[in-house]
Amino acid sequence: MDEYLSGLTTEEINEKTQTIDECTTEQMLRMMNEQDALVPAAVGAEIPQIMKAVDILHGVLRNGGRMFYVGAGSSGRLGVLDASECPPTFGIDPLMVQGHIAGGDGALRTAVEGFEDNAEEGVALIERCGVTDKDAVIGITASGSAQFVIACLKKAKEIGAATIGVVNNKNSKLVAVTDVCIAPVVGPEVIMGSTRLKAGTAQKLVLNMLTTGTMVKLGKTYNNLMVDMKASNIKLYDRSVRIIRIATGVDEATAIAHLEKASMNCKLAIMMIKTGMEVKEAEEALTQCEGSLKRAIRTYVQVV
């Protein structure tokens, strides 16, 4: 037996759920819900580390770098999910935030758990992605023992990239290969070792914080409005119009007119309404303020 694995919190038996197979449906679900309720506090305890990671990621992306999620199994799927939501939500290039899973895209639908032990593929992935010292690599593994993830982080660190770990055990193998290690410990799972449960929930919350916090710092929101989103379907077009109206107080017709004039760029439309600028002038003002709508509006108001 692997001594490292046998000592992991995520591999322990949960004393409070040993009778789950004897429960009524309601009892079983309440048992799971009670365990899930422990997750937010575990994540909250890691905010100092999450804060360090967000500041690192902000610096990386602000200076033209990229961030890469790497993981295996459930952890890898969560990384791909978080990365794939960034372009429509924040209007970024899909290459800026990438998610990669051991075993490739086929592993998103079909479990190929053996790939998590393939260290060579971890190294090869970092090389294929062309990771440089301007980038950041975030390794996600509940146990902290996935060789694919460890190899990715080691190789990234050798290159000089920033490295961040997301794990659900303290003093894991990720500590030695990361600049920041985020480790929300949620305790033993409802079903022993099934880390898609509490551990996966904790990872999802952490990844939400990493990308959302970084994007807010990059000026991808105005107040709490996603002004950089892409109006790529009917729902998002309608949301863009509502965002413009909320941000500026104009009527629907005015919001639509400015959105169309701004080529469906919600942020640009708000800038034009708030300042009276035309398209080109508003674009230049936003560029000068690194895309921060609030800063651009305040700068223009101060100038005039």
CSV table of N, CA and C in Angstrom, one decimal, residues 110-240:
chain,number,residue,atom,x,y,z
A,110,THR,N,-15.2,10.3,-21.1
A,110,THR,CA,-15.0,8.9,-20.7
A,110,THR,C,-13.8,8.8,-19.7
A,111,ALA,N,-14.0,8.1,-18.6
A,111,ALA,CA,-13.0,8.0,-17.6
A,111,ALA,C,-11.8,7.2,-18.1
A,112,VAL,N,-10.6,7.9,-18.1
A,112,VAL,CA,-9.4,7.2,-18.5
A,112,VAL,C,-8.4,7.4,-17.3
A,113,GLU,N,-8.7,6.9,-16.2
A,113,GLU,CA,-8.0,7.3,-14.9
A,113,GLU,C,-6.5,7.0,-15.0
A,114,GLY,N,-6.1,6.0,-15.8
A,114,GLY,CA,-4.7,5.6,-15.8
A,114,GLY,C,-3.8,6.7,-16.3
A,115,PHE,N,-4.3,7.7,-17.0
A,115,PHE,CA,-3.5,8.7,-17.5
A,115,PHE,C,-3.0,9.7,-16.5
A,116,GLU,N,-3.6,9.6,-15.3
A,116,GLU,CA,-3.1,10.6,-14.2
A,116,GLU,C,-1.7,10.1,-13.7
A,117,ASP,N,-1.3,8.9,-14.0
A,117,ASP,CA,0.0,8.4,-13.6
A,117,ASP,C,1.1,8.7,-14.7
A,118,ASN,N,0.7,9.3,-15.8
A,118,ASN,CA,1.7,9.5,-16.9
A,118,ASN,C,2.4,10.8,-16.8
A,119,ALA,N,3.5,10.7,-16.2
A,119,ALA,CA,4.4,11.9,-16.0
A,119,ALA,C,4.9,12.4,-17.3
A,120,GLU,N,5.3,11.5,-18.2
A,120,GLU,CA,5.9,11.9,-19.5
A,120,GLU,C,4.9,12.8,-20.3
A,121,GLU,N,3.6,12.4,-20.2
A,121,GLU,CA,2.6,13.2,-20.9
A,121,GLU,C,2.4,14.6,-20.3
A,122,GLY,N,2.6,14.6,-19.0
A,122,GLY,CA,2.6,16.0,-18.4
A,122,GLY,C,3.6,16.9,-18.9
A,123,VAL,N,4.8,16.4,-19.0
A,123,VAL,CA,5.9,17.2,-19.6
A,123,VAL,C,5.6,17.5,-21.0
A,124,ALA,N,5.2,16.6,-21.8
A,124,ALA,CA,4.9,16.8,-23.2
A,124,ALA,C,3.8,17.8,-23.4
A,125,LEU,N,2.8,17.9,-22.5
A,125,LEU,CA,1.7,18.8,-22.6
A,125,LEU,C,2.3,20.3,-22.5
A,126,ILE,N,3.1,20.5,-21.5
A,126,ILE,CA,3.7,21.8,-21.2
A,126,ILE,C,4.5,22.2,-22.4
A,127,GLU,N,5.2,21.3,-23.0
A,127,GLU,CA,6.0,21.6,-24.2
A,127,GLU,C,5.1,21.9,-25.4
A,128,ARG,N,4.1,21.1,-25.6
A,128,ARG,CA,3.2,21.4,-26.7
A,128,ARG,C,2.5,22.7,-26.6
A,129,CYS,N,2.1,23.1,-25.4
A,129,CYS,CA,1.4,24.4,-25.2
A,129,CYS,C,2.4,25.6,-25.3
A,130,GLY,N,3.7,25.3,-25.4
A,130,GLY,CA,4.6,26.4,-25.5
A,130,GLY,C,4.7,27.3,-24.3
A,131,VAL,N,4.5,26.7,-23.1
A,131,VAL,CA,4.5,27.5,-21.9
A,131,VAL,C,5.9,28.2,-21.8
A,132,THR,N,5.8,29.5,-21.4
A,132,THR,CA,7.0,30.3,-21.2
A,132,THR,C,7.0,30.9,-19.8
A,133,ASP,N,8.1,31.6,-19.5
A,133,ASP,CA,8.2,32.2,-18.2
A,133,ASP,C,7.2,33.4,-18.0
A,134,LYS,N,6.5,33.7,-19.0
A,134,LYS,CA,5.4,34.7,-18.8
A,134,LYS,C,4.1,34.2,-18.4
A,135,ASP,N,4.0,32.8,-18.4
A,135,ASP,CA,2.7,32.2,-18.2
A,135,ASP,C,2.5,31.7,-16.7
A,136,ALA,N,1.4,31.1,-16.4
A,136,ALA,CA,1.1,30.5,-15.1
A,136,ALA,C,0.4,29.2,-15.4
A,137,VAL,N,0.8,28.2,-14.6
A,137,VAL,CA,0.2,26.8,-14.7
A,137,VAL,C,-0.4,26.5,-13.3
A,138,ILE,N,-1.7,26.1,-13.4
A,138,ILE,CA,-2.4,25.8,-12.2
A,138,ILE,C,-2.7,24.3,-12.2
A,139,GLY,N,-2.1,23.5,-11.3
A,139,GLY,CA,-2.3,22.1,-11.2
A,139,GLY,C,-3.4,21.7,-10.2
A,140,ILE,N,-4.4,20.9,-10.6
A,140,ILE,CA,-5.5,20.6,-9.8
A,140,ILE,C,-5.5,19.1,-9.6
A,141,THR,N,-5.4,18.6,-8.3
A,141,THR,CA,-5.5,17.2,-8.0
A,141,THR,C,-5.9,17.1,-6.5
A,142,ALA,N,-7.0,16.4,-6.2
A,142,ALA,CA,-7.5,16.3,-4.9
A,142,ALA,C,-6.5,15.7,-3.9
A,143,SER,N,-5.8,14.6,-4.4
A,143,SER,CA,-4.9,13.9,-3.5
A,143,SER,C,-3.5,14.6,-3.5
A,144,GLY,N,-3.2,15.3,-4.6
A,144,GLY,CA,-1.9,15.9,-4.6
A,144,GLY,C,-0.8,14.9,-5.1
A,145,SER,N,-1.3,13.8,-5.7
A,145,SER,CA,-0.4,12.7,-6.0
A,145,SER,C,-0.4,12.4,-7.5
A,146,ALA,N,-1.3,13.0,-8.3
A,146,ALA,CA,-1.4,12.7,-9.7
A,146,ALA,C,0.0,13.1,-10.4
A,147,GLN,N,0.7,12.1,-10.9
A,147,GLN,CA,2.0,12.3,-11.5
A,147,GLN,C,1.9,13.2,-12.8
A,148,PHE,N,0.8,13.1,-13.5
A,148,PHE,CA,0.6,14.0,-14.7
A,148,PHE,C,0.7,15.4,-14.2
A,149,VAL,N,-0.1,15.7,-13.2
A,149,VAL,CA,-0.1,17.1,-12.7
A,149,VAL,C,1.2,17.6,-12.1
A,150,ILE,N,1.8,16.7,-11.3
A,150,ILE,CA,3.1,17.1,-10.7
A,150,ILE,C,4.2,17.3,-11.8
A,151,ALA,N,4.2,16.5,-12.8
A,151,ALA,CA,5.1,16.6,-13.9
A,151,ALA,C,4.9,17.9,-14.7
A,152,CYS,N,3.6,18.3,-14.9
A,152,CYS,CA,3.3,19.6,-15.5
A,152,CYS,C,3.9,20.7,-14.7
A,153,LEU,N,3.6,20.7,-13.4
A,153,LEU,CA,4.1,21.8,-12.6
A,153,LEU,C,5.6,21.9,-12.5
A,154,LYS,N,6.3,20.7,-12.4
A,154,LYS,CA,7.7,20.7,-12.4
A,154,LYS,C,8.3,21.3,-13.6
A,155,LYS,N,7.8,20.9,-14.8
A,155,LYS,CA,8.3,21.3,-16.0
A,155,LYS,C,8.1,22.8,-16.2
A,156,ALA,N,6.9,23.3,-15.8
A,156,ALA,CA,6.5,24.7,-15.8
A,156,ALA,C,7.5,25.5,-15.0
A,157,LYS,N,7.8,25.0,-13.8
A,157,LYS,CA,8.6,25.7,-12.8
A,157,LYS,C,10.1,25.8,-13.4
A,158,GLU,N,10.5,24.7,-14.1
A,158,GLU,CA,11.8,24.7,-14.7
A,158,GLU,C,11.9,25.8,-15.7
A,159,ILE,N,10.8,26.0,-16.5
A,159,ILE,CA,10.8,27.0,-17.5
A,159,ILE,C,10.8,28.4,-16.9
A,160,GLY,N,10.3,28.6,-15.7
A,160,GLY,CA,10.2,29.9,-15.1
A,160,GLY,C,8.8,30.4,-15.0
A,161,ALA,N,7.8,29.6,-15.4
A,161,ALA,CA,6.4,30.0,-15.3
A,161,ALA,C,6.0,30.0,-13.8
A,162,ALA,N,4.9,30.8,-13.5
A,162,ALA,CA,4.4,30.8,-12.2
A,162,ALA,C,3.6,29.5,-12.0
A,163,THR,N,3.6,28.9,-10.8
A,163,THR,CA,3.0,27.6,-10.6
A,163,THR,C,2.1,27.7,-9.3
A,164,ILE,N,0.8,27.2,-9.5
A,164,ILE,CA,-0.2,27.3,-8.4
A,164,ILE,C,-0.8,25.9,-8.3
A,165,GLY,N,-1.0,25.4,-7.1
A,165,GLY,CA,-1.6,24.1,-6.8
A,165,GLY,C,-3.0,24.3,-6.2
A,166,VAL,N,-3.9,23.4,-6.6
A,166,VAL,CA,-5.2,23.3,-5.9
A,166,VAL,C,-5.4,21.9,-5.5
A,167,VAL,N,-5.4,21.6,-4.2
A,167,VAL,CA,-5.4,20.3,-3.7
A,167,VAL,C,-6.2,20.2,-2.5
A,168,ASN,N,-6.6,19.0,-2.0
A,168,ASN,CA,-7.5,18.9,-0.9
A,168,ASN,C,-6.9,18.2,0.3
A,169,ASN,N,-5.6,18.2,0.4
A,169,ASN,CA,-4.8,17.7,1.5
A,169,ASN,C,-3.7,18.6,1.9
A,170,LYS,N,-3.4,18.7,3.1
A,170,LYS,CA,-2.3,19.5,3.5
A,170,LYS,C,-1.0,18.8,3.3
A,171,ASN,N,0.1,19.5,3.2
A,171,ASN,CA,1.5,19.0,3.0
A,171,ASN,C,1.5,17.9,1.9
A,172,SER,N,0.9,18.3,0.8
A,172,SER,CA,0.9,17.3,-0.4
A,172,SER,C,2.2,17.5,-1.2
A,173,LYS,N,2.3,16.7,-2.2
A,173,LYS,CA,3.5,16.7,-3.1
A,173,LYS,C,3.5,18.0,-3.9
A,174,LEU,N,2.4,18.7,-4.0
A,174,LEU,CA,2.3,19.9,-4.8
A,174,LEU,C,3.1,21.1,-4.2
A,175,VAL,N,3.2,21.0,-2.9
A,175,VAL,CA,3.9,22.1,-2.2
A,175,VAL,C,5.3,22.4,-2.7
A,176,ALA,N,6.0,21.3,-3.0
A,176,ALA,CA,7.4,21.5,-3.4
A,176,ALA,C,7.5,22.0,-4.9
A,177,VAL,N,6.4,21.9,-5.6
A,177,VAL,CA,6.5,22.3,-7.1
A,177,VAL,C,5.6,23.5,-7.4
A,178,THR,N,5.2,24.2,-6.4
A,178,THR,CA,4.3,25.4,-6.6
A,178,THR,C,4.8,26.6,-5.9
A,179,ASP,N,4.5,27.8,-6.5
A,179,ASP,CA,4.7,29.1,-5.8
A,179,ASP,C,3.7,29.3,-4.7
A,180,VAL,N,2.5,28.9,-5.0
A,180,VAL,CA,1.3,29.0,-4.1
A,180,VAL,C,0.5,27.7,-4.1
A,181,CYS,N,0.2,27.2,-2.9
A,181,CYS,CA,-0.6,26.0,-2.9
A,181,CYS,C,-1.8,26.2,-2.1
A,182,ILE,N,-3.0,26.1,-2.8
A,182,ILE,CA,-4.3,26.3,-2.2
A,182,ILE,C,-4.8,24.9,-1.8
A,183,ALA,N,-5.1,24.7,-0.5
A,183,ALA,CA,-5.5,23.4,0.0
A,183,ALA,C,-6.7,23.4,1.0
A,184,PRO,N,-7.9,23.6,0.4
A,184,PRO,CA,-9.1,23.5,1.3
A,184,PRO,C,-9.3,22.0,1.7
A,185,VAL,N,-9.2,21.7,2.9
A,185,VAL,CA,-9.4,20.4,3.4
A,185,VAL,C,-10.9,20.2,3.9
A,186,VAL,N,-11.6,19.4,3.2
A,186,VAL,CA,-13.0,19.3,3.4
A,186,VAL,C,-13.4,18.0,4.2
A,187,GLY,N,-12.3,17.2,4.6
A,187,GLY,CA,-12.6,16.0,5.3
A,187,GLY,C,-12.9,14.8,4.4
A,188,PRO,N,-13.1,13.7,5.1
A,188,PRO,CA,-13.4,12.4,4.3
A,188,PRO,C,-14.7,12.6,3.5
A,189,GLU,N,-14.8,12.0,2.4
A,189,GLU,CA,-15.9,12.0,1.5
A,189,GLU,C,-17.1,11.2,2.0
A,190,VAL,N,-18.3,11.5,1.6
A,190,VAL,CA,-19.5,10.8,1.9
A,190,VAL,C,-19.3,9.3,1.5
A,191,ILE,N,-18.8,9.1,0.3
A,191,ILE,CA,-18.4,7.8,-0.2
A,191,ILE,C,-16.8,7.8,-0.2
A,192,MET,N,-16.2,6.9,0.5
A,192,MET,CA,-14.8,7.0,0.7
A,192,MET,C,-14.0,7.1,-0.6
A,193,GLY,N,-13.2,8.2,-0.7
A,193,GLY,CA,-12.3,8.4,-1.8
A,193,GLY,C,-13.0,9.0,-3.1
A,194,SER,N,-14.3,9.2,-3.0
A,194,SER,CA,-15.0,9.8,-4.2
A,194,SER,C,-14.8,11.3,-4.2
A,195,THR,N,-13.7,11.8,-4.7
A,195,THR,CA,-13.4,13.2,-4.6
A,195,THR,C,-14.1,14.1,-5.6
A,196,ARG,N,-15.0,13.5,-6.4
A,196,ARG,CA,-15.8,14.4,-7.2
A,196,ARG,C,-16.9,15.0,-6.3
A,197,LEU,N,-17.0,14.6,-5.0
A,197,LEU,CA,-18.0,15.2,-4.1
A,197,LEU,C,-17.5,16.4,-3.4
A,198,LYS,N,-17.2,16.4,-2.2
A,198,LYS,CA,-16.8,17.6,-1.4
A,198,LYS,C,-15.5,18.2,-2.0
A,199,ALA,N,-14.6,17.4,-2.3
A,199,ALA,CA,-13.3,17.9,-2.8
A,199,ALA,C,-13.5,18.6,-4.1
A,200,GLY,N,-14.3,18.0,-5.0
A,200,GLY,CA,-14.7,18.6,-6.3
A,200,GLY,C,-15.4,19.9,-6.1
A,201,THR,N,-16.3,20.0,-5.2
A,201,THR,CA,-17.1,21.2,-4.9
A,201,THR,C,-16.1,22.3,-4.4
A,202,ALA,N,-15.2,22.0,-3.6
A,202,ALA,CA,-14.2,22.9,-3.1
A,202,ALA,C,-13.4,23.5,-4.2
A,203,GLN,N,-12.9,22.5,-5.1
A,203,GLN,CA,-12.1,22.9,-6.2
A,203,GLN,C,-12.9,23.9,-7.1
A,204,LYS,N,-14.1,23.6,-7.4
A,204,LYS,CA,-15.0,24.5,-8.2
A,204,LYS,C,-15.0,25.9,-7.6
A,205,LEU,N,-15.2,26.0,-6.3
A,205,LEU,CA,-15.3,27.3,-5.7
A,205,LEU,C,-14.0,28.0,-5.8
A,206,VAL,N,-12.9,27.3,-5.7
A,206,VAL,CA,-11.6,28.0,-5.8
A,206,VAL,C,-11.3,28.5,-7.2
A,207,LEU,N,-11.6,27.6,-8.2
A,207,LEU,CA,-11.4,28.0,-9.6
A,207,LEU,C,-12.3,29.2,-9.9
A,208,ASN,N,-13.5,29.2,-9.4
A,208,ASN,CA,-14.4,30.4,-9.6
A,208,ASN,C,-13.7,31.7,-9.1
A,209,MET,N,-13.1,31.6,-8.0
A,209,MET,CA,-12.4,32.7,-7.4
A,209,MET,C,-11.2,33.1,-8.2
A,210,LEU,N,-10.5,32.2,-8.6
A,210,LEU,CA,-9.2,32.5,-9.4
A,210,LEU,C,-9.5,33.3,-10.7
A,211,THR,N,-10.5,32.8,-11.5
A,211,THR,CA,-10.7,33.4,-12.8
A,211,THR,C,-11.5,34.7,-12.6
A,212,THR,N,-12.6,34.6,-11.7
A,212,THR,CA,-13.4,35.8,-11.5
A,212,THR,C,-12.6,36.9,-10.9
A,213,GLY,N,-11.9,36.6,-9.8
A,213,GLY,CA,-11.1,37.6,-9.2
A,213,GLY,C,-10.1,38.3,-10.1
A,214,THR,N,-9.4,37.4,-10.9
A,214,THR,CA,-8.4,37.9,-11.9
A,214,THR,C,-9.1,38.8,-13.0
A,215,MET,N,-10.2,38.4,-13.5
A,215,MET,CA,-10.9,39.1,-14.5
A,215,MET,C,-11.4,40.5,-14.0
A,216,VAL,N,-11.9,40.5,-12.8
A,216,VAL,CA,-12.4,41.8,-12.2
A,216,VAL,C,-11.2,42.7,-12.1
A,217,LYS,N,-10.1,42.2,-11.7
A,217,LYS,CA,-8.9,43.1,-11.5
A,217,LYS,C,-8.4,43.6,-12.9
A,218,LEU,N,-8.7,42.8,-14.0
A,218,LEU,CA,-8.3,43.2,-15.3
A,218,LEU,C,-9.3,44.2,-16.0
A,219,GLY,N,-10.3,44.6,-15.2
A,219,GLY,CA,-11.3,45.5,-15.7
A,219,GLY,C,-12.4,44.9,-16.6
A,220,LYS,N,-12.6,43.6,-16.4
A,220,LYS,CA,-13.6,42.9,-17.3
A,220,LYS,C,-15.0,43.1,-16.8
A,221,THR,N,-15.2,43.9,-15.7
A,221,THR,CA,-16.5,44.2,-15.2
A,221,THR,C,-16.7,45.7,-14.9
A,222,TYR,N,-17.9,46.1,-14.9
A,222,TYR,CA,-18.2,47.5,-14.4
A,222,TYR,C,-19.2,47.3,-13.3
A,223,ASN,N,-18.8,47.7,-12.1
A,223,ASN,CA,-19.5,47.3,-10.9
A,223,ASN,C,-19.5,45.8,-10.9
A,224,ASN,N,-20.7,45.2,-10.8
A,224,ASN,CA,-20.7,43.7,-10.9
A,224,ASN,C,-21.4,43.2,-12.2
A,225,LEU,N,-21.3,44.0,-13.3
A,225,LEU,CA,-21.8,43.7,-14.6
A,225,LEU,C,-20.8,43.2,-15.5
A,226,MET,N,-21.1,42.1,-16.2
A,226,MET,CA,-20.1,41.5,-17.1
A,226,MET,C,-20.1,42.2,-18.5
A,227,VAL,N,-19.5,43.4,-18.5
A,227,VAL,CA,-19.6,44.3,-19.7
A,227,VAL,C,-18.7,43.8,-20.8
A,228,ASP,N,-17.9,42.9,-20.6
A,228,ASP,CA,-17.0,42.4,-21.7
A,228,ASP,C,-17.5,41.1,-22.4
A,229,MET,N,-18.7,40.6,-21.9
A,229,MET,CA,-19.2,39.4,-22.5
A,229,MET,C,-19.6,39.5,-24.0
A,230,LYS,N,-19.6,38.4,-24.7
A,230,LYS,CA,-19.9,38.4,-26.1
A,230,LYS,C,-21.4,38.1,-26.3
A,231,ALA,N,-22.1,39.0,-27.0
A,231,ALA,CA,-23.5,38.9,-27.3
A,231,ALA,C,-23.7,37.9,-28.4
A,232,SER,N,-23.5,36.6,-28.2
A,232,SER,CA,-23.4,35.6,-29.2
A,232,SER,C,-24.7,34.9,-29.5
A,233,ASN,N,-25.7,35.1,-28.7
A,233,ASN,CA,-27.0,34.5,-28.9
A,233,ASN,C,-28.1,35.5,-28.4
A,234,ILE,N,-29.4,35.1,-28.6
A,234,ILE,CA,-30.5,35.9,-28.2
A,234,ILE,C,-30.5,36.3,-26.7
A,235,LYS,N,-30.2,35.3,-25.9
A,235,LYS,CA,-30.2,35.6,-24.4
A,235,LYS,C,-29.1,36.6,-24.1
A,236,LEU,N,-27.9,36.4,-24.6
A,236,LEU,CA,-26.8,37.3,-24.3
A,236,LEU,C,-27.0,38.7,-24.9
A,237,TYR,N,-27.6,38.8,-26.1
A,237,TYR,CA,-27.9,40.1,-26.7
A,237,TYR,C,-28.9,40.8,-25.7
A,238,ASP,N,-29.9,40.1,-25.3
A,238,ASP,CA,-30.9,40.7,-24.4
A,238,ASP,C,-30.2,41.2,-23.1
A,239,ARG,N,-29.3,40.4,-22.6
A,239,ARG,CA,-28.6,40.7,-21.4
A,239,ARG,C,-27.7,41.9,-21.6
A,240,SER,N,-27.1,42.0,-22.8
A,240,SER,CA,-26.2,43.2,-23.1
A,240,SER,C,-27.1,44.5,-23.0
